[in-house]
Coordinates of C-alpha atoms and ligand atoms in Angstrom, one line a residue:
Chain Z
X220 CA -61.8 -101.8 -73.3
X221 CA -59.0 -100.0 -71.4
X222 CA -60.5 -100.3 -67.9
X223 CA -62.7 -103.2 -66.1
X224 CA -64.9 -100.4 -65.1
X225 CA -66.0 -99.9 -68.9
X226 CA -66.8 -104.0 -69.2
X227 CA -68.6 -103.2 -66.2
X228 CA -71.0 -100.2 -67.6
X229 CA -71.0 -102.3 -70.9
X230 CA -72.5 -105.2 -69.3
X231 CA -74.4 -103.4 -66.9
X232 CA -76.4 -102.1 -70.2
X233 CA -77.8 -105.2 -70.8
X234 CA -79.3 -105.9 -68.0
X235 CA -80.9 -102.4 -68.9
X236 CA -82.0 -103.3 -72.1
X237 CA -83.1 -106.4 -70.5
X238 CA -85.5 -104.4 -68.7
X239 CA -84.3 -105.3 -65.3
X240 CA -85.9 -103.2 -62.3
X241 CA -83.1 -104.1 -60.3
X242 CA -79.5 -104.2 -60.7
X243 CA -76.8 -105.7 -58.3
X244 CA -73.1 -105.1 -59.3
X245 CA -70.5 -106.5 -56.6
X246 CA -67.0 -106.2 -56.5
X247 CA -65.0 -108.4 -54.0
X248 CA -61.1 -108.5 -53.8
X249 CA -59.0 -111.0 -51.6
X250 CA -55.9 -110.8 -50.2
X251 CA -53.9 -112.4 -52.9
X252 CA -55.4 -110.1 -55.5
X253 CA -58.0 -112.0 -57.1
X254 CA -61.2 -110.2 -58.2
X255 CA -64.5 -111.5 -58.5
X256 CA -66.9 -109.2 -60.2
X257 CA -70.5 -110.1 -60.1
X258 CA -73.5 -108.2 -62.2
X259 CA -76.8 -109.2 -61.4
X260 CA -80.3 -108.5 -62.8
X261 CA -83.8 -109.6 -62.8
X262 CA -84.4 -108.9 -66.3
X263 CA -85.9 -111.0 -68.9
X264 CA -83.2 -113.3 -69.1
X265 CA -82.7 -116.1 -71.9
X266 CA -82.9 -119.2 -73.4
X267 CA -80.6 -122.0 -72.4
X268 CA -80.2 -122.6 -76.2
X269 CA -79.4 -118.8 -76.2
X270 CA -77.3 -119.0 -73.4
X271 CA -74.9 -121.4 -74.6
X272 CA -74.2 -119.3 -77.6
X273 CA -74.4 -115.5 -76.4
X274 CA -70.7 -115.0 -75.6
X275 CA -70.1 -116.2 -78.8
X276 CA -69.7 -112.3 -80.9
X277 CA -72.0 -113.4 -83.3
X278 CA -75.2 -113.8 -81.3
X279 CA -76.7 -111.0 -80.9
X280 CA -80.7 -109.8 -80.5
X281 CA -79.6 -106.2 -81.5
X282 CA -80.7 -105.0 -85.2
X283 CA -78.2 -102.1 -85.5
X284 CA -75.0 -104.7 -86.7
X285 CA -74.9 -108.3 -87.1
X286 CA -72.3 -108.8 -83.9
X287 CA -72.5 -108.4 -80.3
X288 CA -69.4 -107.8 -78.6
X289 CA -70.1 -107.1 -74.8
X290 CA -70.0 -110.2 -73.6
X291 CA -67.3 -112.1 -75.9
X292 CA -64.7 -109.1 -74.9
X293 CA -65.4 -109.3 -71.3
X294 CA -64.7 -113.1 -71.6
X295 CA -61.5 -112.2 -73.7
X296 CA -60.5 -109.8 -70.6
X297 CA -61.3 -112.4 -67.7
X298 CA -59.4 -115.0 -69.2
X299 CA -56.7 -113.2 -70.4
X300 CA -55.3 -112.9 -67.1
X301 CA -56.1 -116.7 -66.0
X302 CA -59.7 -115.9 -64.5
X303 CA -63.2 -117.1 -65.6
X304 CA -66.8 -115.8 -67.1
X305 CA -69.6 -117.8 -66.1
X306 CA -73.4 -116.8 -66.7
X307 CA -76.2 -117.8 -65.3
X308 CA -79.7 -117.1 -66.5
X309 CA -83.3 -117.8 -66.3
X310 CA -86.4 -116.7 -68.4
X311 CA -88.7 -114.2 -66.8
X312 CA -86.7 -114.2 -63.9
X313 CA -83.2 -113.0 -64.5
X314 CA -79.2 -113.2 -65.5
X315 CA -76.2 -113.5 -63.1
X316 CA -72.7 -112.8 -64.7
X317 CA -69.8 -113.7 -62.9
X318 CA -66.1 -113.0 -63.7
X319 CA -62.8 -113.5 -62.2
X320 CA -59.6 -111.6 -62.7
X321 CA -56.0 -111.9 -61.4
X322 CA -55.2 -108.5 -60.4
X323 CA -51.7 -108.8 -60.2
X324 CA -51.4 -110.7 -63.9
X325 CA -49.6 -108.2 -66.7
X326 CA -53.1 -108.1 -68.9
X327 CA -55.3 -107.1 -66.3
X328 CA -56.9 -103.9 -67.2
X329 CA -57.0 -101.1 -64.1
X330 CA -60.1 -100.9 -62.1
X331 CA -60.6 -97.2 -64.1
X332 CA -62.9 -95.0 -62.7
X333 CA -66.0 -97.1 -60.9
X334 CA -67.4 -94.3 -59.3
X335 CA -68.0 -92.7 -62.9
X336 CA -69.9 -95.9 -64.0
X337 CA -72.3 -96.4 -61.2
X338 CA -73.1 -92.8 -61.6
X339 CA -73.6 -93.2 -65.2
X340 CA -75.9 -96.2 -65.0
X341 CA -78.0 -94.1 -62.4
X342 CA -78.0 -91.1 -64.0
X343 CA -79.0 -93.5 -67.4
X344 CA -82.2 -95.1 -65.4
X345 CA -83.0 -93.4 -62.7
X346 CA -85.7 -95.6 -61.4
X347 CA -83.8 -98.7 -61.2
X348 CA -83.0 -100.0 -57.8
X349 CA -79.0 -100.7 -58.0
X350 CA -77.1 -102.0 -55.2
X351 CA -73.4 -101.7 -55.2
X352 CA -70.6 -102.9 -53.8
X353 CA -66.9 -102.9 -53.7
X354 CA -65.1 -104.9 -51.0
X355 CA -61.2 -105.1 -50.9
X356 CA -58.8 -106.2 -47.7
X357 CA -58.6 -102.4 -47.0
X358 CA -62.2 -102.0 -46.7
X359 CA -65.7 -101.3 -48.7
X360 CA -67.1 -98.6 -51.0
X361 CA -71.0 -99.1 -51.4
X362 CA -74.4 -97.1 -52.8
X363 CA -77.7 -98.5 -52.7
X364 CA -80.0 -96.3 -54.7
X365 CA -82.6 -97.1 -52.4
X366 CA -81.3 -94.9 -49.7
X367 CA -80.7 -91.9 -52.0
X368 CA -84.7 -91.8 -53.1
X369 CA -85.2 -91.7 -48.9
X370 CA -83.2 -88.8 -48.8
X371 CA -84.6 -87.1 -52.3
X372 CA -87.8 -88.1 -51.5
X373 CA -90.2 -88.3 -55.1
X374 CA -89.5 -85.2 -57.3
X375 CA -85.8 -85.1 -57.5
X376 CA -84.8 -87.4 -59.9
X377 CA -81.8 -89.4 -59.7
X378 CA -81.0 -88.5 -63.4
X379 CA -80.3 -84.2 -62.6
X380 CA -77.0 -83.2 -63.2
X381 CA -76.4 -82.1 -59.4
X382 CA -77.4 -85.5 -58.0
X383 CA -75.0 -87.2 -60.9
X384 CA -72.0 -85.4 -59.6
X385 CA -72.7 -85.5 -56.0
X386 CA -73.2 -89.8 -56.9
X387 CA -69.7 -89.7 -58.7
X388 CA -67.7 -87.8 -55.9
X389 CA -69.5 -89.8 -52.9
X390 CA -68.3 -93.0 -54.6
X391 CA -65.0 -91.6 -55.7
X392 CA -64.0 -90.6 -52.1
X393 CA -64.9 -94.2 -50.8
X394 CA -62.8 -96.1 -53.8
X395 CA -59.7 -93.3 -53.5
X396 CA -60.0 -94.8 -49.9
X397 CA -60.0 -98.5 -50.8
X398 CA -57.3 -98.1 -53.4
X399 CA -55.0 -96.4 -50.6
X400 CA -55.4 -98.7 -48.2
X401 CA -54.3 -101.5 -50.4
X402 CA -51.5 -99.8 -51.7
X403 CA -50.5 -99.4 -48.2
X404 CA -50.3 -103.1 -47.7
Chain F
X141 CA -65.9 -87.4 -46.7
X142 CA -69.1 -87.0 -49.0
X143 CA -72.3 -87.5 -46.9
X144 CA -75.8 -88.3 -47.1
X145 CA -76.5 -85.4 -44.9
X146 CA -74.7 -83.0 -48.2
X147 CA -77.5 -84.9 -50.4
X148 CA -80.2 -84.2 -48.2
X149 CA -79.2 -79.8 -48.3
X150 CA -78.5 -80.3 -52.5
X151 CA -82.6 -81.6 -52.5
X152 CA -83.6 -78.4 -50.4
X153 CA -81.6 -76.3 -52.8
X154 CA -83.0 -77.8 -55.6
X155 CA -86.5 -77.4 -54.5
X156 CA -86.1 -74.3 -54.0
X157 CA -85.0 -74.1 -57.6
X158 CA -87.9 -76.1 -58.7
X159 CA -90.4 -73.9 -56.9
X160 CA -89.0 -70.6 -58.7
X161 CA -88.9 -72.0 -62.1
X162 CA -92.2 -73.6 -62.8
X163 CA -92.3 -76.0 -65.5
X164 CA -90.3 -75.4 -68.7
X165 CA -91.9 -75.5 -72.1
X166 CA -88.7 -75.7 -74.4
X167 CA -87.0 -78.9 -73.3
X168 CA -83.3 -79.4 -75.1
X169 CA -82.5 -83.4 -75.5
X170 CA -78.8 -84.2 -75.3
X171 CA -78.6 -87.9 -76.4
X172 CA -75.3 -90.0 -76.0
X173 CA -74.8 -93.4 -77.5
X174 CA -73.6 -95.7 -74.9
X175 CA -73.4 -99.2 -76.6
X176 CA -70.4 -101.3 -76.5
X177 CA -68.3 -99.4 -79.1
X178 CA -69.4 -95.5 -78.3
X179 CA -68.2 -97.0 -74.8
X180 CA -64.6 -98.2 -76.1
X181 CA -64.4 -95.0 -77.9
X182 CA -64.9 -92.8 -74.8
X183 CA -68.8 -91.9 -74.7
X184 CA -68.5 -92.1 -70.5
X185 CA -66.2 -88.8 -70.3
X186 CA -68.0 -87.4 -73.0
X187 CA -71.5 -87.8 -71.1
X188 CA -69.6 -87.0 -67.3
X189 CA -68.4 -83.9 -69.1
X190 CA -72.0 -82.7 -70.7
X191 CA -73.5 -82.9 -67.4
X192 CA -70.7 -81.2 -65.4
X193 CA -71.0 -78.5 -67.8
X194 CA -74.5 -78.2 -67.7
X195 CA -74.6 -78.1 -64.2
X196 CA -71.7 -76.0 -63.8
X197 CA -74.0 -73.4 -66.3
X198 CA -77.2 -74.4 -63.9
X199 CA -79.2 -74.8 -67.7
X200 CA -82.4 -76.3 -66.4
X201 CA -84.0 -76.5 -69.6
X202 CA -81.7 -79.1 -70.7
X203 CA -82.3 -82.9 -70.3
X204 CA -79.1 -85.2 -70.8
X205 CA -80.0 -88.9 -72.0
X206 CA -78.1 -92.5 -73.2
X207 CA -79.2 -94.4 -75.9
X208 CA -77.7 -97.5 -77.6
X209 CA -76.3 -97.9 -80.4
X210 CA -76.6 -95.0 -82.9
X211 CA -75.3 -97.0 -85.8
X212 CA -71.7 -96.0 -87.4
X213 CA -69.3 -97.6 -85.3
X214 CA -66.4 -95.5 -86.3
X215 CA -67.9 -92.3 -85.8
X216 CA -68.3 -93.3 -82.0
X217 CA -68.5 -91.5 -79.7
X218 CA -72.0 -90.0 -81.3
X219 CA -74.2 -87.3 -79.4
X220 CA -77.4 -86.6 -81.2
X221 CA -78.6 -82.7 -80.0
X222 CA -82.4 -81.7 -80.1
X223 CA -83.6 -78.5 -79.7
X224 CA -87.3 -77.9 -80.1
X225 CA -88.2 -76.2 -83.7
X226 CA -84.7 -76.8 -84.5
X227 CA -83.3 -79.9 -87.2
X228 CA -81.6 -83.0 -85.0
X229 CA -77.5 -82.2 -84.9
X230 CA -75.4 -85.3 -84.8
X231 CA -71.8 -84.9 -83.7
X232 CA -69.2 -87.5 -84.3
X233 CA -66.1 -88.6 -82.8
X234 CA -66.5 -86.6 -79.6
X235 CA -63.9 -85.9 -77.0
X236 CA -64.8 -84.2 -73.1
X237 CA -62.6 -80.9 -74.3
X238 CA -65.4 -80.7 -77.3
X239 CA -68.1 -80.3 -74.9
X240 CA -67.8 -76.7 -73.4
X241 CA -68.3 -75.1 -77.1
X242 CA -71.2 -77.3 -77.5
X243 CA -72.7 -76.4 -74.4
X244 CA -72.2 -72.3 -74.5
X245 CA -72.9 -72.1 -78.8
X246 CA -75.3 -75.0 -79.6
X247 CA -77.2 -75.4 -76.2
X248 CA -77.4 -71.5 -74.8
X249 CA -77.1 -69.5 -78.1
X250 CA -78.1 -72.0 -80.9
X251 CA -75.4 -71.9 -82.9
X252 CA -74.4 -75.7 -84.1
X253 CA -71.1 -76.1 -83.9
X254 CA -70.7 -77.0 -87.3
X255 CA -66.8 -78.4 -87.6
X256 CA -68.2 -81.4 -84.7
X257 CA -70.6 -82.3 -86.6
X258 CA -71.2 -85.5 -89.0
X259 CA -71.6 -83.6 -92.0
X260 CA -68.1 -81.9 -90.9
X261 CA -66.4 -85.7 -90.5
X262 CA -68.5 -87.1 -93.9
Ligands
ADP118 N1 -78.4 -109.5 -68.7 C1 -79.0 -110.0 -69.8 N2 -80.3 -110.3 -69.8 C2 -80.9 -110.8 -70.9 N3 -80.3 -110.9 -72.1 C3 -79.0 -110.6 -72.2 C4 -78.2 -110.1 -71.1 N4 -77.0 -109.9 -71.4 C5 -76.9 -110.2 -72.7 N5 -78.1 -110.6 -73.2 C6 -78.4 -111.1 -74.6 O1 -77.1 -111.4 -75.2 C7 -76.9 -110.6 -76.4 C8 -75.4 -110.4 -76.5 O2 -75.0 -109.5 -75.6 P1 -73.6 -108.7 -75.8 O3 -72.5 -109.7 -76.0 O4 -73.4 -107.7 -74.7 O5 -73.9 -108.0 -77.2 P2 -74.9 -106.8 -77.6 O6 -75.3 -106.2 -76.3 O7 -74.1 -105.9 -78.4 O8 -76.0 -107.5 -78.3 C9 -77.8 -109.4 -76.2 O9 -78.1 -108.9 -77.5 C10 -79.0 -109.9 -75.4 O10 -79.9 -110.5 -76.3
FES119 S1 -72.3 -99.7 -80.9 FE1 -71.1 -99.2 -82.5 S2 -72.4 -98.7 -84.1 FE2 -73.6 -99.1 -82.4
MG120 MG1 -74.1 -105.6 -74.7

């Protein structure tokens, strides 16, 4: 993947097929350019047996091809540049994946374009309650989908194409923002 | 800066839409595989760009979706195009500049664009 933000969508989309209701993806940035990148769900969640295996890129529940990749190249990409995947994840209740990433280390992808994958992964399941947050020493960029259906009320669906690109300029703004004020630094 | 205030005068705009338009009978179903490797191979543009267009066109009989894996890795990314009456249309190895022609010849005059499609890249 050239950009984090693509790992991000790519994860994101199992927690989706995991039929998570909610989805909480956090992005937090310190000083000395470490990211931690955390995507949570309650979705079904798995096995420990399962667990232990599934960044491995031949587990897999999908029957489309016998490999899964998501999750083995998002390991690849965290510890490529000296950082760390961890997962946690319980049955029935949910999955937490965690990743670190030096920022300033020569294999680190580029952020890419966040703002299109939140709006994506709205636009894909509009009834899921996503929460998300991007916090860097210059500030924060954040959408909770629970304060858009306040203003939309019940029959304007997240998924319409005028909602979608208001989602992906709102967020744009706030990460052009964020990515400025570090630069600054 | 973007506000929720804009949001809140796009929904009154858009009821106001709603209210003239009634339901819609003849639904068109854009589908784009978004699994890992339609992802890698670009399927985010490709969907940002289908519902730009369509929004920029205001086509309200048009519904755009994401699926999963469509199955042939190297033909990613794959958008599968539905019009009601009409065969399925599968294009192949789409790019956003692709996705104007679709829009204005498959989606508003129903003409496939035959050179996108998979029997075009077979
Ligand atoms: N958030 C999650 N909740 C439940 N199961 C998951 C989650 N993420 C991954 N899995 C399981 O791990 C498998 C491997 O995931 P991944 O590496 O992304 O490959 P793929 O999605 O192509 O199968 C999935 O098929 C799924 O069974
Ligand atoms: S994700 Fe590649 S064929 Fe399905
Ligand atoms: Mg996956």
């Amino acid at each position: 993947m050239k950009e984090l933000s693509l790992h991000i969508l790519d994860v994101a989309q199992n927690s989706v097929s995991a039929g998570a209701s909610r989805l909480d993806i956090t992005l937090r940035e310190d000083a000395r350019g470490w990211l931690t990148v955390t995507i949570a769900d309650n979705g079904r969640g798995m096995s420990p047996d399962f667990l232990a295996r599934v960044t491995d890129p031949f587990t897999t529940t999908r029957t489309t091809r016998k490999v899964g990749m998501g999750l083995a190249l998002y390991l690849l990409a965290a510890e490529q540049t000296g950082g760390r995947l961890s997962i946690d994840s319980a049955q029935g209740q949910g999955t937490t994946v965690t990743a670190t990433f030096d920022r300033n280390h020569l294999d680190c992808p580029p952020l890419g374009d966040l703002a299109g994958t939140v709006a994506l992964l709205i636009q894909g399941s509009p009834e899921l309650e996503l929460h998300y947050c991007h916090t860097a020493p210059g500030g924060e960029a954040e959408l909770s989908t629970v304060e858009l259906k306040e203003v939309l009320g019940d029959d304007i669906s997240l998924a319409e194409p005028e909602i979608f690109a208001w989602i992906q300029n709102y967020l744009s703004e706030q990460e052009a923002q964020l990515e400025g004020a570090v630069q600054e630094r | 800066m973007k506000s929720l205030e804009e949001l809140r005068a796009i929904r009154e705009k858009m009821k106001q839409q709603m209210d003239l338009r009634g339901p819609n009978e003849d639904n068109i179903r854009v589908v784009v595989g978004m699994a890992t490797c339609g992802i890698a191979a670009g399927a985010r543009p490709v969907m940002a760009a289908f519902l730009d267009e369509i929004e920029k066109r205001g086509l309200k009989n048009v519904t755009v979706s994401q699926t999963g894996c469509i199955g042939v890795c190297r033909l990613e990314p794959i958008v599968e195009v539905f019009v009601p009456g009409e065969e399925k249309v599968t294009y192949v190895k789409m790019k956003p500049d692709m996705v104007p022609a679709i829009v204005e010849q498959h989606l508003v005059n129903h003409n496939v664009v035959t050179d996108y499609t998979i029997g075009a890249a077979e």
